[in-house]
mmCIF file of C-alpha atoms in Angstrom:
data_model
loop_
_atom_site.group_PDB
_atom_site.id
_atom_site.type_symbol
_atom_site.label_atom_id
_atom_site.label_comp_id
_atom_site.label_asym_id
_atom_site.label_seq_id
_atom_site.Cartn_x
_atom_site.Cartn_y
_atom_site.Cartn_z
ATOM 1 C CA UNK Q 1 0.000 0.000 0.000
ATOM 2 C CA UNK Q 2 1.290 3.464 -0.876
ATOM 3 C CA UNK Q 3 2.370 5.377 2.274
ATOM 4 C CA UNK Q 4 1.014 8.708 1.050
ATOM 5 C CA UNK Q 5 -2.351 7.204 0.116
ATOM 6 C CA UNK Q 6 -2.616 5.781 3.623
ATOM 7 C CA UNK Q 7 -1.544 9.126 5.070
ATOM 8 C CA UNK Q 8 -4.345 10.853 3.166
ATOM 9 C CA UNK Q 9 -6.915 8.454 4.567
ATOM 10 C CA UNK Q 10 -5.529 8.918 8.063
ATOM 11 C CA UNK Q 11 -5.604 12.711 7.597
ATOM 12 C CA UNK Q 12 -9.211 12.626 6.386
ATOM 13 C CA UNK Q 13 -10.342 10.635 9.405
ATOM 14 C CA UNK Q 14 -8.256 12.810 11.721
ATOM 15 C CA UNK Q 15 -9.845 16.023 10.460
ATOM 16 C CA UNK Q 16 -13.220 14.550 11.304
ATOM 17 C CA UNK Q 17 -12.008 13.887 14.849
ATOM 18 C CA UNK Q 18 -10.656 17.382 15.536
ATOM 19 C CA UNK Q 19 -12.626 19.592 17.870
ATOM 20 C CA UNK Q 20 -13.776 22.977 16.618
ATOM 21 C CA UNK Q 21 -11.843 24.807 19.337
ATOM 22 C CA UNK Q 22 -8.448 23.487 20.372
ATOM 23 C CA UNK Q 23 -8.166 22.653 24.060
ATOM 24 C CA UNK Q 24 -4.498 21.731 23.891
ATOM 25 C CA UNK Q 25 -1.561 22.632 21.672
ATOM 26 C CA UNK Q 26 -1.989 22.092 17.954
ATOM 27 C CA UNK Q 27 0.420 19.149 17.902
ATOM 28 C CA UNK Q 28 -1.372 17.476 20.819
ATOM 29 C CA UNK Q 29 -4.750 17.981 19.161
ATOM 30 C CA UNK Q 30 -3.581 16.505 15.862
ATOM 31 C CA UNK Q 31 -1.832 13.548 17.508
ATOM 32 C CA UNK Q 32 -4.960 12.813 19.542
ATOM 33 C CA UNK Q 33 -7.068 13.041 16.387
ATOM 34 C CA UNK Q 34 -4.802 10.612 14.524
ATOM 35 C CA UNK Q 35 -4.953 8.154 17.418
ATOM 36 C CA UNK Q 36 -8.748 8.379 17.323
ATOM 37 C CA UNK Q 37 -8.685 7.864 13.552
ATOM 38 C CA UNK Q 38 -6.682 4.653 13.900
ATOM 39 C CA UNK Q 39 -9.150 3.516 16.547
ATOM 40 C CA UNK Q 40 -11.962 4.225 14.068
ATOM 41 C CA UNK Q 41 -10.308 1.987 11.470
ATOM 42 C CA UNK Q 42 -9.890 -0.774 14.039
ATOM 43 C CA UNK Q 43 -13.552 -0.508 14.986
ATOM 44 C CA UNK Q 44 -14.495 -0.712 11.311
ATOM 45 C CA UNK Q 45 -12.679 -4.041 11.039
ATOM 46 C CA UNK Q 46 -14.467 -5.425 14.086
ATOM 47 C CA UNK Q 47 -17.910 -4.291 12.937
ATOM 48 C CA UNK Q 48 -17.388 -5.615 9.412
ATOM 49 C CA UNK Q 49 -16.246 -9.016 10.657
ATOM 50 C CA UNK Q 50 -19.222 -9.229 13.017
ATOM 51 C CA UNK Q 51 -21.601 -8.352 10.185
ATOM 52 C CA UNK Q 52 -20.004 -10.991 7.928
ATOM 53 C CA UNK Q 53 -20.373 -13.624 10.650
ATOM 54 C CA UNK Q 54 -24.036 -12.701 11.082
ATOM 55 C CA UNK Q 55 -24.623 -12.994 7.324
ATOM 56 C CA UNK Q 56 -23.019 -16.440 7.279
ATOM 57 C CA UNK Q 57 -25.190 -17.560 10.188
ATOM 58 C CA UNK Q 58 -28.326 -16.383 8.399
ATOM 59 C CA UNK Q 59 -27.169 -18.128 5.237
ATOM 60 C CA UNK Q 60 -26.740 -21.367 7.168
ATOM 61 C CA UNK Q 61 -30.226 -20.987 8.639
ATOM 62 C CA UNK Q 62 -31.752 -20.465 5.196
ATOM 63 C CA UNK Q 63 -30.001 -23.565 3.869
ATOM 64 C CA UNK Q 64 -31.387 -25.593 6.751
ATOM 65 C CA UNK Q 65 -34.858 -24.173 6.190
ATOM 66 C CA UNK Q 66 -34.685 -25.075 2.513
ATOM 67 C CA UNK Q 67 -34.149 -28.690 3.550
ATOM 68 C CA UNK Q 68 -36.783 -29.036 6.249
ATOM 69 C CA UNK Q 69 -39.322 -26.256 5.689
ATOM 70 C CA UNK Q 70 -39.630 -25.917 1.922
ATOM 71 C CA UNK Q 71 -43.052 -26.992 0.703
ATOM 72 C CA UNK Q 72 -42.100 -27.333 -2.941
ATOM 73 C CA UNK Q 73 -39.241 -26.942 -5.369
ATOM 74 C CA UNK Q 74 -39.893 -23.227 -5.928
ATOM 75 C CA UNK Q 75 -39.832 -22.343 -2.228
ATOM 76 C CA UNK Q 76 -36.659 -24.388 -1.772
ATOM 77 C CA UNK Q 77 -35.093 -22.562 -4.711
ATOM 78 C CA UNK Q 78 -35.972 -19.140 -3.208
ATOM 79 C CA UNK Q 79 -34.509 -20.113 0.167
ATOM 80 C CA UNK Q 80 -31.356 -21.349 -1.529
ATOM 81 C CA UNK Q 81 -31.125 -18.102 -3.498
ATOM 82 C CA UNK Q 82 -31.397 -16.109 -0.249
ATOM 83 C CA UNK Q 83 -28.655 -18.230 1.301
ATOM 84 C CA UNK Q 84 -26.340 -17.635 -1.666
ATOM 85 C CA UNK Q 85 -26.998 -13.875 -1.532
ATOM 86 C CA UNK Q 86 -26.196 -13.735 2.180
ATOM 87 C CA UNK Q 87 -23.011 -15.721 1.645
ATOM 88 C CA UNK Q 88 -21.931 -13.393 -1.160
ATOM 89 C CA UNK Q 89 -22.595 -10.389 1.069
ATOM 90 C CA UNK Q 90 -20.436 -11.960 3.782
ATOM 91 C CA UNK Q 91 -17.619 -12.610 1.289
ATOM 92 C CA UNK Q 92 -17.790 -8.994 0.092
ATOM 93 C CA UNK Q 93 -17.646 -7.731 3.666
ATOM 94 C CA UNK Q 94 -14.613 -9.875 4.388
ATOM 95 C CA UNK Q 95 -12.929 -8.679 1.207
ATOM 96 C CA UNK Q 96 -13.424 -5.090 2.328
ATOM 97 C CA UNK Q 97 -11.429 -5.760 5.492
ATOM 98 C CA UNK Q 98 -8.415 -7.449 3.877
ATOM 99 C CA UNK Q 99 -6.362 -4.263 3.524
ATOM 100 C CA UNK Q 100 -7.426 -2.654 6.805
ATOM 101 C CA UNK Q 101 -5.074 -4.538 9.167
ATOM 102 C CA UNK Q 102 -2.123 -3.654 6.926
ATOM 103 C CA UNK Q 103 -3.366 -0.067 6.710
ATOM 104 C CA UNK Q 104 -3.520 0.236 10.493
ATOM 105 C CA UNK Q 105 -0.020 -1.195 10.838
ATOM 106 C CA UNK Q 106 1.395 1.191 8.225
ATOM 107 C CA UNK Q 107 -0.206 4.235 9.889
ATOM 108 C CA UNK Q 108 2.520 4.017 12.531
ATOM 109 C CA UNK Q 109 5.351 4.467 10.009
ATOM 110 C CA UNK Q 110 7.127 7.839 10.491
ATOM 111 C CA UNK Q 111 6.700 8.927 6.863
ATOM 112 C CA UNK Q 112 2.977 8.170 6.959
ATOM 113 C CA UNK Q 113 2.338 10.017 10.212
ATOM 114 C CA UNK Q 114 4.518 12.956 9.102
ATOM 115 C CA UNK Q 115 2.621 13.473 5.840
ATOM 116 C CA UNK Q 116 -0.751 12.976 7.555
ATOM 117 C CA UNK Q 117 0.261 15.506 10.210
ATOM 118 C CA UNK Q 118 1.318 17.995 7.515
ATOM 119 C CA UNK Q 119 -2.006 17.578 5.715
ATOM 120 C CA UNK Q 120 -4.075 18.056 8.852
ATOM 121 C CA UNK Q 121 -1.997 21.015 10.026
ATOM 122 C CA UNK Q 122 -2.216 22.713 6.625
ATOM 123 C CA UNK Q 123 -5.982 22.222 6.444
ATOM 124 C CA UNK Q 124 -6.343 23.645 9.930
ATOM 125 C CA UNK Q 125 -4.077 26.650 9.483
ATOM 126 C CA UNK Q 126 -5.233 27.537 5.957
ATOM 127 C CA UNK Q 127 -8.920 26.793 6.474
ATOM 128 C CA UNK Q 128 -10.228 30.292 5.503
ATOM 129 C CA UNK Q 129 -8.253 30.367 2.264
ATOM 130 C CA UNK Q 130 -9.127 26.757 1.431
ATOM 131 C CA UNK Q 131 -12.821 27.476 1.894
ATOM 132 C CA UNK Q 132 -12.587 30.610 -0.223
ATOM 133 C CA UNK Q 133 -10.978 28.656 -3.069
ATOM 134 C CA UNK Q 134 -13.563 25.918 -2.693
ATOM 135 C CA UNK Q 135 -16.506 28.327 -2.614
ATOM 136 C CA UNK Q 136 -15.295 30.022 -5.801
ATOM 137 C CA UNK Q 137 -15.205 26.646 -7.579
ATOM 138 C CA UNK Q 138 -18.715 25.559 -6.590
ATOM 139 C CA UNK Q 139 -21.480 25.932 -9.173
ATOM 140 C CA UNK Q 140 -25.037 26.234 -7.841
ATOM 141 C CA UNK Q 141 -23.845 24.995 -4.458
ATOM 142 C CA UNK Q 142 -22.980 26.588 -1.146
ATOM 143 C CA UNK Q 143 -20.098 25.325 0.957
ATOM 144 C CA UNK Q 144 -22.356 24.828 3.965
ATOM 145 C CA UNK Q 145 -24.621 22.509 1.958
ATOM 146 C CA UNK Q 146 -21.863 20.027 1.142
ATOM 147 C CA UNK Q 147 -21.651 16.817 3.107
ATOM 148 C CA UNK Q 148 -18.969 17.107 5.793
ATOM 149 C CA UNK Q 149 -16.928 14.257 4.352
ATOM 150 C CA UNK Q 150 -16.980 15.833 0.877
ATOM 151 C CA UNK Q 151 -15.880 19.221 2.268
ATOM 152 C CA UNK Q 152 -12.947 17.593 4.029
ATOM 153 C CA UNK Q 153 -11.886 15.565 0.989
ATOM 154 C CA UNK Q 154 -11.964 18.738 -1.107
ATOM 155 C CA UNK Q 155 -10.034 20.717 1.507
ATOM 156 C CA UNK Q 156 -7.335 18.049 1.619
ATOM 157 C CA UNK Q 157 -6.945 18.044 -2.159
ATOM 158 C CA UNK Q 158 -6.874 21.845 -2.399
ATOM 159 C CA UNK Q 159 -4.314 21.986 0.417
ATOM 160 C CA UNK Q 160 -2.114 19.587 -1.533
ATOM 161 C CA UNK Q 161 -2.431 21.554 -4.751
ATOM 162 C CA UNK Q 162 -2.109 25.099 -3.395
ATOM 163 C CA UNK Q 163 0.179 24.710 -0.380
ATOM 164 C CA UNK Q 164 2.067 21.405 -0.635
ATOM 165 C CA UNK Q 165 2.912 21.594 -4.351
ATOM 166 C CA UNK Q 166 1.454 18.169 -5.117
ATOM 167 C CA UNK Q 167 0.722 17.818 -8.876
ATOM 168 C CA UNK Q 168 -2.914 18.537 -9.734
ATOM 169 C CA UNK Q 169 -3.469 15.138 -11.324
ATOM 170 C CA UNK Q 170 -2.140 13.271 -8.289
ATOM 171 C CA UNK Q 171 -4.189 15.292 -5.788
ATOM 172 C CA UNK Q 172 -7.384 14.898 -7.817
ATOM 173 C CA UNK Q 173 -6.937 11.163 -8.350
ATOM 174 C CA UNK Q 174 -6.286 10.599 -4.646
ATOM 175 C CA UNK Q 175 -9.332 12.680 -3.698
ATOM 176 C CA UNK Q 176 -11.461 10.566 -6.033
ATOM 177 C CA UNK Q 177 -10.198 7.382 -4.363
ATOM 178 C CA UNK Q 178 -11.082 8.775 -0.930
ATOM 179 C CA UNK Q 179 -14.532 9.725 -2.193
ATOM 180 C CA UNK Q 180 -15.137 6.226 -3.571
ATOM 181 C CA UNK Q 181 -14.438 4.841 -0.116
ATOM 182 C CA UNK Q 182 -16.098 7.414 2.120
ATOM 183 C CA UNK Q 183 -18.563 9.498 0.082
ATOM 184 C CA UNK Q 184 -21.865 8.624 -1.574
ATOM 185 C CA UNK Q 185 -22.157 6.571 -4.745
ATOM 186 C CA UNK Q 186 -21.828 9.636 -7.004
ATOM 187 C CA UNK Q 187 -19.650 11.651 -4.628
ATOM 188 C CA UNK Q 188 -16.431 10.950 -6.496
ATOM 189 C CA UNK Q 189 -17.870 12.456 -9.700
ATOM 190 C CA UNK Q 190 -18.923 15.624 -7.894
ATOM 191 C CA UNK Q 191 -15.508 15.960 -6.227
ATOM 192 C CA UNK Q 192 -13.751 15.396 -9.536
ATOM 193 C CA UNK Q 193 -15.790 18.174 -11.145
ATOM 194 C CA UNK Q 194 -15.141 20.656 -8.335
ATOM 195 C CA UNK Q 195 -11.398 19.979 -8.296
ATOM 196 C CA UNK Q 196 -11.202 20.326 -12.068
ATOM 197 C CA UNK Q 197 -12.696 23.807 -11.710
ATOM 198 C CA UNK Q 198 -10.245 24.581 -8.878
ATOM 199 C CA UNK Q 199 -7.265 23.707 -11.070
ATOM 200 C CA UNK Q 200 -8.741 25.541 -14.060
ATOM 201 C CA UNK Q 201 -9.186 28.742 -12.052
ATOM 202 C CA UNK Q 202 -5.668 28.343 -10.673
ATOM 203 C CA UNK Q 203 -4.250 27.975 -14.183
ATOM 204 C CA UNK Q 204 -6.191 31.024 -15.375
ATOM 205 C CA UNK Q 205 -4.901 33.103 -12.461
ATOM 206 C CA UNK Q 206 -1.335 31.984 -13.174
ATOM 207 C CA UNK Q 207 -1.700 32.919 -16.857
ATOM 208 C CA UNK Q 208 -2.899 36.393 -15.918
ATOM 209 C CA UNK Q 209 -0.044 36.954 -13.457
ATOM 210 C CA UNK Q 210 2.496 35.811 -16.080
ATOM 211 C CA UNK Q 211 1.082 38.098 -18.742
ATOM 212 C CA UNK Q 212 3.501 40.894 -19.760
ATOM 213 C CA UNK Q 213 0.603 43.361 -19.533
ATOM 214 C CA UNK Q 214 0.200 42.801 -15.780
#
């Protein structure tokens, strides 16, 4: 797994854990938020495994019912179909957890925590400017109407582009991956569109500043 991709996920979860008003020093607040984020990932593994186990139990029950309770071939077939669906759901849940233990382990690597810390700190310190850039790129939307997770994904990407000198393409692609994991079904398309407008406006501003007439 790519360290910076993991750092971005850790940063996204950490931002969601930060309190609105800092009670301690900035470094203490961010470290506490990252610890809470790792705990969130661990809890996700536990909940997913429990849900998969429950699905498998229900699948087993449906198979048993198909043998002893089915009144005809059609009812047996429906019960078997339900059992297969539940089993497939359990397999999908288990597949979703395969990378999480490795992710949690890698979050403790110095380079991962350092980049995550930088992302969170930049988003916190540059919040007014990030929100101004974001607001200017929204079409028929207000910043306050965006889902919290989408706002934070966009802030992270804009922070990378404007303050951390990450190439536009890389920042946008990574934001899309975060949206596929944490946003709604169509969230990644919306985030892609907003970030494309952010980079377009940035390029236009740079062209104006480089013009010999300015």
